[in-house]
Structure formats: C-alpha cells, structure tokens
C-alpha cells in the first residue's frame, strides 16, 4: 500500500483519509452549501441582528437532551454568545455537570440535572437560543481569486448561524467549540483507542481491529509503546490485546477521560462523544492529542470539531453524506442498500495505523 503524504485527502479504494483543519478550495471544487450573505474573510459583517438585546437581557442556550458528542459541538454557540455578553457569570444545568466544570468557558455554577443541557446568564428574561445540529448548512465564504472557504464542521456552522442572528462579526476563524483543560502532560508513545461502538454495532470497527492497529504501530518503530482501550461496559473480547502493553477501561466517565486523553500522543476512535472530547482536550501548553476518528455513517466533514489535529477516516457512505450535506435516517441505512458502503470492518488496520502514524510524525 502506498499513500502520498503531501495530499490533504488520501483515497485508498473506497476509504478516504481526511486531514483536519480549515478547508480552502477552488470554487469549482466546493461542496454543496449556502454562500454567506456577507464576505466574512474580507472583514464584512452580517446585517443587523439582536446583539444589543442580548447584551441588555442576557441569553439562554438550550442544547436539548442530546448525547455527549452533540453537546460538545453545540457548545460553539455558547462561545459565540459569550463574545457578545462578555464576562458575565454563566450557569450550566444538565447531565454533564462534572465535565462542564472542566470546560475552558468559565462557569459560575454547574448543576447536575436529568433535563436538557442548558447554559445561561443569570439575568432575567434572557433571549433564548435553541441549538439544533440539523438546522444549519455548510457555509461557503468567497475569498476572491476563485477560492472558497468551506465551513463544513458543525461547530463553525452553528457559530456562524449565531453570528448572523446577532448581526455582529465574531472573532473565531475556525473551530470555535471550547476546549477541556487538563494539567496532565503528554506521555510519549501513549495511544488511546476509543472502541465504544455506535448505534449500528455490526458496522463499526471491531475491538480486534483496534488490536491489529496497535500491532501495526508497534511494528512501525521500536519504542516504549503503551495503549489504553476504552470499551463499552458490556464488551467482551479484551483478550484481543493479549501480548500488548494495554490497559482496558470499561466506559469511564467523560470527565475522567480528559486527563487520560491529555496523557496520550494519539487517540484513534469511533465517531463518538469521547473521540470528540479527545479532540477538544487541551493540556497546560495549549496542545492536545492528535485524533483520528473513524466515520461509518456520519459525514466526516460535518460531525467533527474542525480542529487541525482532528483527522478522519471515512467509509464510502460517510463520503456520500458529506457530498449531500445531510444525515441519514435509520430506515435509509439498510444492509441491502448501503450496508457494505457504511461498513468499517473491512477497513485495513494497516491503513489506519499508517495514516495515524503519519499524522503523528512517526513515519
């Protein structure tokens, strides 16, 4: 297998390896999307909006009763609203209070509740923003000279939607989802695998596949490798890692994962909330682990943090969803029609290991 290292995207059969970071492309190569009604790159601002009302009354960001991954990407709206309101005290209520206490956005309080994820100012009669990841398109910003910046990652989509609602030019150029801080330093040659399967378990990369990736990495360079494997609570088959320097953790709490991810040089994982949390983890020096997400049935250009260190390996089905800029309903993802195209199991562990090693600079 031969891969050209200088390409932003590597295509090997039906699998695409996509490097993270900003996407600037010739206009004729831009995916489907909606052109911003103002030239943001040139410094233009959106039309008038509700910024003054938000400053005077405060705000509430309702992120709904979604899972960890959607919450993390949706916090980009909180980043946008905080830019307008300044350093007013913020309060969180929801099921991830322990994790939110570690968020780079400072909170005056974080209350554990069983309801939706809500971040709000302490003011009366705040302006309510409902954050829905399905609402916002890919935004295209014209750069001139026939180029377009593609804002496909969900955090930037939501950030730009809030920017237009506020009618005020905000500061972030890309990847506005806030980070999660750790004092833990990186441990050389430490790799974390997030092997928690998604909704359609039979299409996910299997635990044996992660073990094969570990063996490929060990064969890449002689080093004091150490692996940590995060699995679901009821997962069997951890003996796939027998003979490897590996620890297996059964679905640890998200807040506990922050220090674990900070200690890793590399995280390889399924398209899950914990893999996105790894991409948002920040050490004291501002850096975090390199992350490679495995995308089987979600668009690898959308359901990502957009950070430069968050890379992706996508199935043919994930690529088609990225081109169509949509999500698939469960009834559409049938084995008869799309099963083979959305199946990560045949993806070569050697390909995953080589792409990860190249991103990390190990080969």
mmCIF file of C-alpha atoms in Angstrom:
data_model
loop_
_atom_site.group_PDB
_atom_site.id
_atom_site.type_symbol
_atom_site.label_atom_id
_atom_site.label_comp_id
_atom_site.label_asym_id
_atom_site.label_seq_id
_atom_site.Cartn_x
_atom_site.Cartn_y
_atom_site.Cartn_z
ATOM 1 C CA UNK A 1 0.000 0.000 0.000
ATOM 2 C CA UNK A 2 1.354 3.420 -0.973
ATOM 3 C CA UNK A 3 -0.037 6.749 0.197
ATOM 4 C CA UNK A 4 1.081 10.179 -1.000
ATOM 5 C CA UNK A 5 1.923 12.128 2.132
ATOM 6 C CA UNK A 6 1.504 15.590 0.613
ATOM 7 C CA UNK A 7 -2.213 15.193 -0.109
ATOM 8 C CA UNK A 8 -4.839 16.701 2.185
ATOM 9 C CA UNK A 9 -7.078 13.721 1.411
ATOM 10 C CA UNK A 10 -5.860 10.208 0.642
ATOM 11 C CA UNK A 11 -8.139 7.834 -1.221
ATOM 12 C CA UNK A 12 -7.442 4.117 -0.857
ATOM 13 C CA UNK A 13 -10.122 2.092 -2.645
ATOM 14 C CA UNK A 14 -13.420 3.344 -1.103
ATOM 15 C CA UNK A 15 -11.849 4.691 2.099
ATOM 16 C CA UNK A 16 -10.911 8.354 2.453
ATOM 17 C CA UNK A 17 -8.303 9.643 4.913
ATOM 18 C CA UNK A 18 -9.008 13.297 5.582
ATOM 19 C CA UNK A 19 -6.691 15.670 7.443
ATOM 20 C CA UNK A 20 -8.296 18.137 9.826
ATOM 21 C CA UNK A 21 -8.202 21.918 9.830
ATOM 22 C CA UNK A 22 -9.545 24.692 7.625
ATOM 23 C CA UNK A 23 -10.741 23.884 4.104
ATOM 24 C CA UNK A 24 -9.862 26.389 1.364
ATOM 25 C CA UNK A 25 -10.649 25.094 -2.120
ATOM 26 C CA UNK A 26 -11.164 26.387 -5.673
ATOM 27 C CA UNK A 27 -14.787 27.422 -6.130
ATOM 28 C CA UNK A 28 -15.421 24.658 -8.662
ATOM 29 C CA UNK A 29 -14.364 22.063 -6.064
ATOM 30 C CA UNK A 30 -16.555 23.396 -3.242
ATOM 31 C CA UNK A 31 -19.231 21.019 -1.908
ATOM 32 C CA UNK A 32 -22.900 21.899 -1.723
ATOM 33 C CA UNK A 33 -23.565 24.678 0.733
ATOM 34 C CA UNK A 34 -25.042 28.112 1.233
ATOM 35 C CA UNK A 35 -22.941 31.162 0.426
ATOM 36 C CA UNK A 36 -22.661 33.560 3.348
ATOM 37 C CA UNK A 37 -24.612 36.775 2.623
ATOM 38 C CA UNK A 38 -21.508 38.775 3.520
ATOM 39 C CA UNK A 39 -17.819 38.312 2.682
ATOM 40 C CA UNK A 40 -16.568 37.299 6.084
ATOM 41 C CA UNK A 41 -12.996 36.642 5.020
ATOM 42 C CA UNK A 42 -12.809 40.227 3.712
ATOM 43 C CA UNK A 43 -13.943 41.612 7.064
ATOM 44 C CA UNK A 44 -17.577 42.268 6.214
ATOM 45 C CA UNK A 45 -20.205 41.832 8.912
ATOM 46 C CA UNK A 46 -23.732 40.425 8.746
ATOM 47 C CA UNK A 47 -26.835 42.561 8.638
ATOM 48 C CA UNK A 48 -28.262 43.977 11.838
ATOM 49 C CA UNK A 49 -29.429 41.477 14.448
ATOM 50 C CA UNK A 50 -30.252 41.063 18.105
ATOM 51 C CA UNK A 51 -26.821 41.705 19.667
ATOM 52 C CA UNK A 52 -27.931 44.772 21.636
ATOM 53 C CA UNK A 53 -30.957 42.971 23.056
ATOM 54 C CA UNK A 54 -28.762 40.018 24.051
ATOM 55 C CA UNK A 55 -26.331 42.355 25.816
ATOM 56 C CA UNK A 56 -29.095 44.017 27.798
ATOM 57 C CA UNK A 57 -31.194 40.948 28.636
ATOM 58 C CA UNK A 58 -28.671 38.104 28.639
ATOM 59 C CA UNK A 59 -29.218 34.746 26.958
ATOM 60 C CA UNK A 60 -30.004 31.093 27.386
ATOM 61 C CA UNK A 61 -28.560 28.395 25.111
ATOM 62 C CA UNK A 62 -30.781 25.305 25.096
ATOM 63 C CA UNK A 63 -28.793 22.399 23.601
ATOM 64 C CA UNK A 64 -31.585 19.890 24.118
ATOM 65 C CA UNK A 65 -31.429 16.372 25.531
ATOM 66 C CA UNK A 66 -28.697 15.110 23.244
ATOM 67 C CA UNK A 67 -25.690 12.898 23.784
ATOM 68 C CA UNK A 68 -22.168 13.887 24.716
ATOM 69 C CA UNK A 69 -20.930 14.335 21.143
ATOM 70 C CA UNK A 70 -23.715 16.730 20.134
ATOM 71 C CA UNK A 71 -23.286 18.690 23.362
ATOM 72 C CA UNK A 72 -19.565 19.210 22.758
ATOM 73 C CA UNK A 73 -20.061 20.504 19.213
ATOM 74 C CA UNK A 74 -23.079 22.603 20.222
ATOM 75 C CA UNK A 75 -21.048 24.494 22.818
ATOM 76 C CA UNK A 76 -19.692 26.541 19.914
ATOM 77 C CA UNK A 77 -22.923 28.548 20.207
ATOM 78 C CA UNK A 78 -22.006 29.315 23.821
ATOM 79 C CA UNK A 79 -18.615 30.567 22.593
ATOM 80 C CA UNK A 80 -20.419 32.929 20.204
ATOM 81 C CA UNK A 81 -22.906 34.242 22.749
ATOM 82 C CA UNK A 82 -20.230 34.800 25.362
ATOM 83 C CA UNK A 83 -18.335 37.033 22.927
ATOM 84 C CA UNK A 84 -21.328 39.372 22.873
ATOM 85 C CA UNK A 85 -22.226 39.306 26.561
ATOM 86 C CA UNK A 86 -18.667 39.484 27.912
ATOM 87 C CA UNK A 87 -17.550 38.019 31.214
ATOM 88 C CA UNK A 88 -20.970 37.760 32.849
ATOM 89 C CA UNK A 89 -21.420 34.712 35.125
ATOM 90 C CA UNK A 90 -22.635 31.624 33.266
ATOM 91 C CA UNK A 91 -24.589 28.700 34.713
ATOM 92 C CA UNK A 92 -24.959 25.167 33.366
ATOM 93 C CA UNK A 93 -27.635 22.617 34.174
ATOM 94 C CA UNK A 94 -27.791 19.140 32.696
ATOM 95 C CA UNK A 95 -26.380 15.613 32.933
ATOM 96 C CA UNK A 96 -22.721 16.563 32.218
ATOM 97 C CA UNK A 97 -22.104 18.998 35.078
ATOM 98 C CA UNK A 98 -18.886 17.292 36.175
ATOM 99 C CA UNK A 99 -17.421 17.533 32.677
ATOM 100 C CA UNK A 100 -18.552 21.133 32.130
ATOM 101 C CA UNK A 101 -16.642 22.196 35.224
ATOM 102 C CA UNK A 102 -13.513 21.467 33.189
ATOM 103 C CA UNK A 103 -14.606 23.494 30.175
ATOM 104 C CA UNK A 104 -12.437 26.401 29.013
ATOM 105 C CA UNK A 105 -15.571 28.578 29.156
ATOM 106 C CA UNK A 106 -15.658 29.548 32.860
ATOM 107 C CA UNK A 107 -18.879 28.700 34.673
ATOM 108 C CA UNK A 108 -20.109 30.252 37.896
ATOM 109 C CA UNK A 109 -22.037 27.056 38.609
ATOM 110 C CA UNK A 110 -22.720 23.629 37.104
ATOM 111 C CA UNK A 111 -25.756 21.745 38.390
ATOM 112 C CA UNK A 112 -26.394 18.094 37.620
ATOM 113 C CA UNK A 113 -29.946 17.541 36.362
ATOM 114 C CA UNK A 114 -31.681 14.952 34.194
ATOM 115 C CA UNK A 115 -33.111 17.556 31.837
ATOM 116 C CA UNK A 116 -31.644 19.196 28.742
ATOM 117 C CA UNK A 117 -28.187 20.767 28.514
ATOM 118 C CA UNK A 118 -28.667 24.458 29.256
ATOM 119 C CA UNK A 119 -26.108 27.257 29.589
ATOM 120 C CA UNK A 120 -27.413 30.667 30.570
ATOM 121 C CA UNK A 121 -26.611 34.011 32.063
ATOM 122 C CA UNK A 122 -28.085 34.822 35.448
ATOM 123 C CA UNK A 123 -30.201 37.652 34.092
ATOM 124 C CA UNK A 124 -33.982 37.882 33.981
ATOM 125 C CA UNK A 125 -35.895 37.465 30.724
ATOM 126 C CA UNK A 126 -32.927 36.178 28.709
ATOM 127 C CA UNK A 127 -33.086 35.724 24.934
ATOM 128 C CA UNK A 128 -33.475 32.010 24.208
ATOM 129 C CA UNK A 129 -31.427 30.244 21.529
ATOM 130 C CA UNK A 130 -32.319 26.648 20.668
ATOM 131 C CA UNK A 131 -29.264 24.876 19.278
ATOM 132 C CA UNK A 132 -30.139 22.170 16.762
ATOM 133 C CA UNK A 133 -27.279 20.456 14.894
ATOM 134 C CA UNK A 134 -29.556 19.536 11.993
ATOM 135 C CA UNK A 135 -30.599 23.068 11.078
ATOM 136 C CA UNK A 136 -27.511 24.741 9.694
ATOM 137 C CA UNK A 137 -25.967 24.192 6.240
ATOM 138 C CA UNK A 138 -22.358 24.183 5.180
ATOM 139 C CA UNK A 139 -21.405 27.855 4.849
ATOM 140 C CA UNK A 140 -19.267 28.984 1.918
ATOM 141 C CA UNK A 141 -17.230 32.189 2.202
ATOM 142 C CA UNK A 142 -15.884 33.711 -1.030
ATOM 143 C CA UNK A 143 -12.207 34.602 -0.719
ATOM 144 C CA UNK A 144 -11.583 36.109 -4.136
ATOM 145 C CA UNK A 145 -9.244 34.714 -6.801
ATOM 146 C CA UNK A 146 -11.764 31.955 -7.375
ATOM 147 C CA UNK A 147 -11.330 30.404 -3.923
ATOM 148 C CA UNK A 148 -13.880 29.493 -1.278
ATOM 149 C CA UNK A 149 -13.501 28.706 2.410
ATOM 150 C CA UNK A 150 -15.780 25.807 3.306
ATOM 151 C CA UNK A 151 -17.180 25.900 6.827
ATOM 152 C CA UNK A 152 -18.455 22.326 6.969
ATOM 153 C CA UNK A 153 -17.638 21.323 10.564
ATOM 154 C CA UNK A 154 -20.688 21.531 12.798
ATOM 155 C CA UNK A 155 -19.184 23.887 15.432
ATOM 156 C CA UNK A 156 -18.403 26.545 12.820
ATOM 157 C CA UNK A 157 -21.824 26.108 11.187
ATOM 158 C CA UNK A 158 -23.543 26.855 14.484
ATOM 159 C CA UNK A 159 -21.142 29.681 15.354
ATOM 160 C CA UNK A 160 -21.824 31.410 12.018
ATOM 161 C CA UNK A 161 -25.583 30.945 12.423
ATOM 162 C CA UNK A 162 -25.426 32.714 15.812
ATOM 163 C CA UNK A 163 -23.180 35.394 14.293
ATOM 164 C CA UNK A 164 -25.852 36.144 11.688
ATOM 165 C CA UNK A 165 -28.620 36.176 14.301
ATOM 166 C CA UNK A 166 -26.631 38.642 16.384
ATOM 167 C CA UNK A 167 -25.679 40.798 13.414
ATOM 168 C CA UNK A 168 -22.156 41.146 14.732
ATOM 169 C CA UNK A 169 -18.853 39.904 13.312
ATOM 170 C CA UNK A 170 -17.333 37.464 15.822
ATOM 171 C CA UNK A 171 -13.666 36.635 16.272
ATOM 172 C CA UNK A 172 -13.200 32.919 15.544
ATOM 173 C CA UNK A 173 -11.984 31.926 12.092
ATOM 174 C CA UNK A 174 -12.463 28.182 12.649
ATOM 175 C CA UNK A 175 -13.050 25.515 15.314
ATOM 176 C CA UNK A 176 -14.952 27.573 17.931
ATOM 177 C CA UNK A 177 -16.009 24.675 20.177
ATOM 178 C CA UNK A 178 -14.393 25.292 23.598
ATOM 179 C CA UNK A 179 -11.698 23.013 24.941
ATOM 180 C CA UNK A 180 -11.477 20.972 28.145
ATOM 181 C CA UNK A 181 -8.400 21.594 30.246
ATOM 182 C CA UNK A 182 -6.019 19.181 31.906
ATOM 183 C CA UNK A 183 -2.792 19.607 33.836
ATOM 184 C CA UNK A 184 -1.684 16.177 32.632
ATOM 185 C CA UNK A 185 1.383 16.164 30.380
ATOM 186 C CA UNK A 186 1.677 14.033 27.269
ATOM 187 C CA UNK A 187 3.339 10.660 27.766
ATOM 188 C CA UNK A 188 5.478 9.662 24.766
ATOM 189 C CA UNK A 189 4.194 6.692 22.751
ATOM 190 C CA UNK A 190 0.914 6.525 24.664
ATOM 191 C CA UNK A 191 -2.013 5.722 22.354
ATOM 192 C CA UNK A 192 -5.679 5.636 23.409
ATOM 193 C CA UNK A 193 -8.285 3.689 21.438
ATOM 194 C CA UNK A 194 -11.943 4.679 21.837
ATOM 195 C CA UNK A 195 -13.641 1.419 20.896
ATOM 196 C CA UNK A 196 -17.122 2.278 22.179
ATOM 197 C CA UNK A 197 -19.416 1.245 19.294
ATOM 198 C CA UNK A 198 -22.140 3.429 17.870
ATOM 199 C CA UNK A 199 -25.768 2.686 17.090
ATOM 200 C CA UNK A 200 -25.140 0.043 14.411
ATOM 201 C CA UNK A 201 -22.525 -2.033 16.180
ATOM 202 C CA UNK A 202 -22.176 -4.551 13.374
ATOM 203 C CA UNK A 203 -20.829 -1.843 11.038
ATOM 204 C CA UNK A 204 -18.241 -0.447 13.462
ATOM 205 C CA UNK A 205 -14.514 -1.053 13.611
ATOM 206 C CA UNK A 206 -14.186 -4.043 15.929
ATOM 207 C CA UNK A 207 -12.048 -4.462 19.046
ATOM 208 C CA UNK A 208 -9.929 -6.962 17.155
ATOM 209 C CA UNK A 209 -9.348 -4.260 14.545
ATOM 210 C CA UNK A 210 -8.036 -1.821 17.165
ATOM 211 C CA UNK A 211 -5.723 -4.550 18.462
ATOM 212 C CA UNK A 212 -4.462 -5.067 14.907
ATOM 213 C CA UNK A 213 -3.827 -1.298 14.618
ATOM 214 C CA UNK A 214 -1.798 -1.485 17.832
ATOM 215 C CA UNK A 215 0.320 -4.311 16.439
ATOM 216 C CA UNK A 216 0.867 -2.367 13.205
ATOM 217 C CA UNK A 217 2.037 0.669 15.220
ATOM 218 C CA UNK A 218 4.386 -1.479 17.285
ATOM 219 C CA UNK A 219 5.876 -2.731 14.035
ATOM 220 C CA UNK A 220 6.326 0.794 12.703
ATOM 221 C CA UNK A 221 9.062 1.876 15.106
ATOM 222 C CA UNK A 222 10.770 0.371 18.143
ATOM 223 C CA UNK A 223 9.521 2.441 21.087
ATOM 224 C CA UNK A 224 8.122 2.028 24.623
ATOM 225 C CA UNK A 225 4.523 1.806 23.388
ATOM 226 C CA UNK A 226 1.605 1.893 25.799
ATOM 227 C CA UNK A 227 -2.046 1.509 24.872
ATOM 228 C CA UNK A 228 -5.266 2.299 26.706
ATOM 229 C CA UNK A 229 -8.520 0.913 25.322
ATOM 230 C CA UNK A 230 -11.925 2.412 26.178
ATOM 231 C CA UNK A 231 -14.698 -0.092 25.551
ATOM 232 C CA UNK A 232 -18.399 -0.312 26.294
ATOM 233 C CA UNK A 233 -19.349 -1.719 29.676
ATOM 234 C CA UNK A 234 -20.666 -4.975 28.231
ATOM 235 C CA UNK A 235 -17.926 -5.510 25.632
ATOM 236 C CA UNK A 236 -16.210 -8.862 25.562
ATOM 237 C CA UNK A 237 -13.039 -9.772 23.727
ATOM 238 C CA UNK A 238 -10.456 -7.609 25.502
ATOM 239 C CA UNK A 239 -8.164 -10.617 25.195
ATOM 240 C CA UNK A 240 -7.559 -9.400 21.611
ATOM 241 C CA UNK A 241 -4.904 -7.195 23.223
ATOM 242 C CA UNK A 242 -3.103 -10.101 24.909
ATOM 243 C CA UNK A 243 0.635 -9.718 24.479
ATOM 244 C CA UNK A 244 0.388 -5.936 24.052
ATOM 245 C CA UNK A 245 1.143 -3.331 26.757
ATOM 246 C CA UNK A 246 -2.520 -2.387 27.028
ATOM 247 C CA UNK A 247 -4.970 -1.374 29.756
ATOM 248 C CA UNK A 248 -8.707 -1.785 29.156
ATOM 249 C CA UNK A 249 -11.215 0.665 30.687
ATOM 250 C CA UNK A 250 -14.941 -0.053 30.625
ATOM 251 C CA UNK A 251 -16.594 3.210 29.505
ATOM 252 C CA UNK A 252 -15.144 5.616 32.092
ATOM 253 C CA UNK A 253 -16.992 8.825 32.922
ATOM 254 C CA UNK A 254 -16.428 11.587 30.370
ATOM 255 C CA UNK A 255 -14.867 13.907 32.957
ATOM 256 C CA UNK A 256 -12.360 11.194 33.876
ATOM 257 C CA UNK A 257 -11.366 10.842 30.214
ATOM 258 C CA UNK A 258 -9.986 14.385 29.958
ATOM 259 C CA UNK A 259 -6.768 13.581 31.839
ATOM 260 C CA UNK A 260 -6.486 10.253 30.035
ATOM 261 C CA UNK A 261 -6.706 11.944 26.630
ATOM 262 C CA UNK A 262 -4.264 14.642 27.687
ATOM 263 C CA UNK A 263 -1.713 11.942 28.532
ATOM 264 C CA UNK A 264 -1.933 10.475 25.020
ATOM 265 C CA UNK A 265 0.017 11.485 21.953
ATOM 266 C CA UNK A 266 -2.574 9.856 19.720
ATOM 267 C CA UNK A 267 -6.238 8.891 20.045
ATOM 268 C CA UNK A 268 -7.943 6.650 17.479
ATOM 269 C CA UNK A 269 -11.640 6.115 17.952
ATOM 270 C CA UNK A 270 -15.119 5.572 16.630
ATOM 271 C CA UNK A 271 -17.235 8.594 15.740
ATOM 272 C CA UNK A 272 -18.418 9.050 19.318
ATOM 273 C CA UNK A 273 -18.651 11.692 22.004
ATOM 274 C CA UNK A 274 -15.465 10.557 23.692
ATOM 275 C CA UNK A 275 -13.470 10.777 20.473
ATOM 276 C CA UNK A 276 -14.724 14.350 20.003
ATOM 277 C CA UNK A 277 -13.824 15.080 23.629
ATOM 278 C CA UNK A 278 -10.294 13.859 22.900
ATOM 279 C CA UNK A 279 -10.035 16.379 20.052
ATOM 280 C CA UNK A 280 -11.151 19.155 22.425
ATOM 281 C CA UNK A 281 -8.788 18.199 25.252
ATOM 282 C CA UNK A 282 -6.148 20.848 25.989
ATOM 283 C CA UNK A 283 -3.014 20.497 28.069
ATOM 284 C CA UNK A 284 -1.452 23.367 30.004
ATOM 285 C CA UNK A 285 0.656 24.270 26.946
ATOM 286 C CA UNK A 286 -2.474 24.632 24.808
ATOM 287 C CA UNK A 287 -1.822 21.487 22.787
ATOM 288 C CA UNK A 288 -3.737 18.229 22.824
ATOM 289 C CA UNK A 289 -3.512 14.742 21.356
ATOM 290 C CA UNK A 290 -3.745 14.042 17.651
ATOM 291 C CA UNK A 291 -7.099 12.383 16.986
ATOM 292 C CA UNK A 292 -8.202 10.092 14.165
ATOM 293 C CA UNK A 293 -11.947 9.486 14.046
ATOM 294 C CA UNK A 294 -13.478 6.530 12.182
ATOM 295 C CA UNK A 295 -16.641 7.578 10.348
ATOM 296 C CA UNK A 296 -19.006 4.901 9.080
ATOM 297 C CA UNK A 297 -22.444 6.551 8.785
ATOM 298 C CA UNK A 298 -21.946 10.262 9.537
ATOM 299 C CA UNK A 299 -20.362 12.905 7.315
ATOM 300 C CA UNK A 300 -16.704 13.162 8.277
ATOM 301 C CA UNK A 301 -16.644 16.828 7.246
ATOM 302 C CA UNK A 302 -19.631 17.749 9.444
ATOM 303 C CA UNK A 303 -19.548 15.717 12.630
ATOM 304 C CA UNK A 304 -16.109 16.830 13.692
ATOM 305 C CA UNK A 305 -14.599 19.590 15.823
ATOM 306 C CA UNK A 306 -12.875 21.207 12.844
ATOM 307 C CA UNK A 307 -9.595 21.418 14.735
ATOM 308 C CA UNK A 308 -6.354 20.965 12.823
ATOM 309 C CA UNK A 309 -5.432 17.922 14.898
ATOM 310 C CA UNK A 310 -8.766 16.138 14.381
ATOM 311 C CA UNK A 311 -8.434 13.847 11.345
ATOM 312 C CA UNK A 312 -10.856 11.340 9.854
ATOM 313 C CA UNK A 313 -11.099 8.033 8.045
ATOM 314 C CA UNK A 314 -14.426 7.779 6.218
ATOM 315 C CA UNK A 315 -16.345 4.990 4.534
ATOM 316 C CA UNK A 316 -17.919 5.448 1.118
ATOM 317 C CA UNK A 317 -21.301 6.076 2.792
ATOM 318 C CA UNK A 318 -19.846 8.797 5.041
ATOM 319 C CA UNK A 319 -18.314 10.423 1.964
ATOM 320 C CA UNK A 320 -21.668 10.412 0.164
ATOM 321 C CA UNK A 321 -23.338 12.041 3.171
ATOM 322 C CA UNK A 322 -20.614 14.694 3.162
ATOM 323 C CA UNK A 323 -21.260 15.419 -0.539
ATOM 324 C CA UNK A 324 -25.015 15.567 0.004
ATOM 325 C CA UNK A 325 -24.560 17.540 3.246
ATOM 326 C CA UNK A 326 -27.146 15.555 5.118
ATOM 327 C CA UNK A 327 -27.642 12.941 7.777
ATOM 328 C CA UNK A 328 -29.109 9.506 7.183
ATOM 329 C CA UNK A 329 -32.328 8.338 8.771
ATOM 330 C CA UNK A 330 -32.113 4.864 10.357
ATOM 331 C CA UNK A 331 -34.529 3.433 7.791
ATOM 332 C CA UNK A 332 -32.227 4.540 4.952
ATOM 333 C CA UNK A 333 -29.193 2.688 6.245
ATOM 334 C CA UNK A 334 -30.177 -0.837 5.312
ATOM 335 C CA UNK A 335 -27.719 -3.636 4.795
ATOM 336 C CA UNK A 336 -29.345 -4.434 1.453
ATOM 337 C CA UNK A 337 -28.714 -0.938 0.068
ATOM 338 C CA UNK A 338 -25.870 0.734 1.953
ATOM 339 C CA UNK A 339 -24.556 -1.779 4.483
ATOM 340 C CA UNK A 340 -21.391 -2.632 2.576
ATOM 341 C CA UNK A 341 -20.654 1.052 1.877
ATOM 342 C CA UNK A 342 -21.028 2.017 5.574
ATOM 343 C CA UNK A 343 -19.107 -0.924 6.994
ATOM 344 C CA UNK A 344 -15.850 -0.068 8.776
ATOM 345 C CA UNK A 345 -14.955 -3.679 9.496
ATOM 346 C CA UNK A 346 -13.199 -4.300 6.156
ATOM 347 C CA UNK A 347 -11.037 -1.152 6.583
ATOM 348 C CA UNK A 348 -7.442 -2.265 6.760
ATOM 349 C CA UNK A 349 -5.832 -1.845 10.209
ATOM 350 C CA UNK A 350 -2.594 -1.217 8.297
ATOM 351 C CA UNK A 351 -4.227 1.790 6.600
ATOM 352 C CA UNK A 352 -5.485 3.171 9.932
ATOM 353 C CA UNK A 353 -2.079 2.678 11.545
ATOM 354 C CA UNK A 354 -0.176 4.255 8.642
ATOM 355 C CA UNK A 355 -2.446 7.298 8.470
ATOM 356 C CA UNK A 356 -2.301 7.769 12.250
ATOM 357 C CA UNK A 357 1.478 7.342 12.307
ATOM 358 C CA UNK A 358 1.924 9.877 9.504
ATOM 359 C CA UNK A 359 -0.309 12.397 11.287
ATOM 360 C CA UNK A 360 1.764 11.891 14.444
ATOM 361 C CA UNK A 361 5.054 12.144 12.557
ATOM 362 C CA UNK A 362 6.153 8.629 13.442
ATOM 363 C CA UNK A 363 6.908 7.628 9.837
#
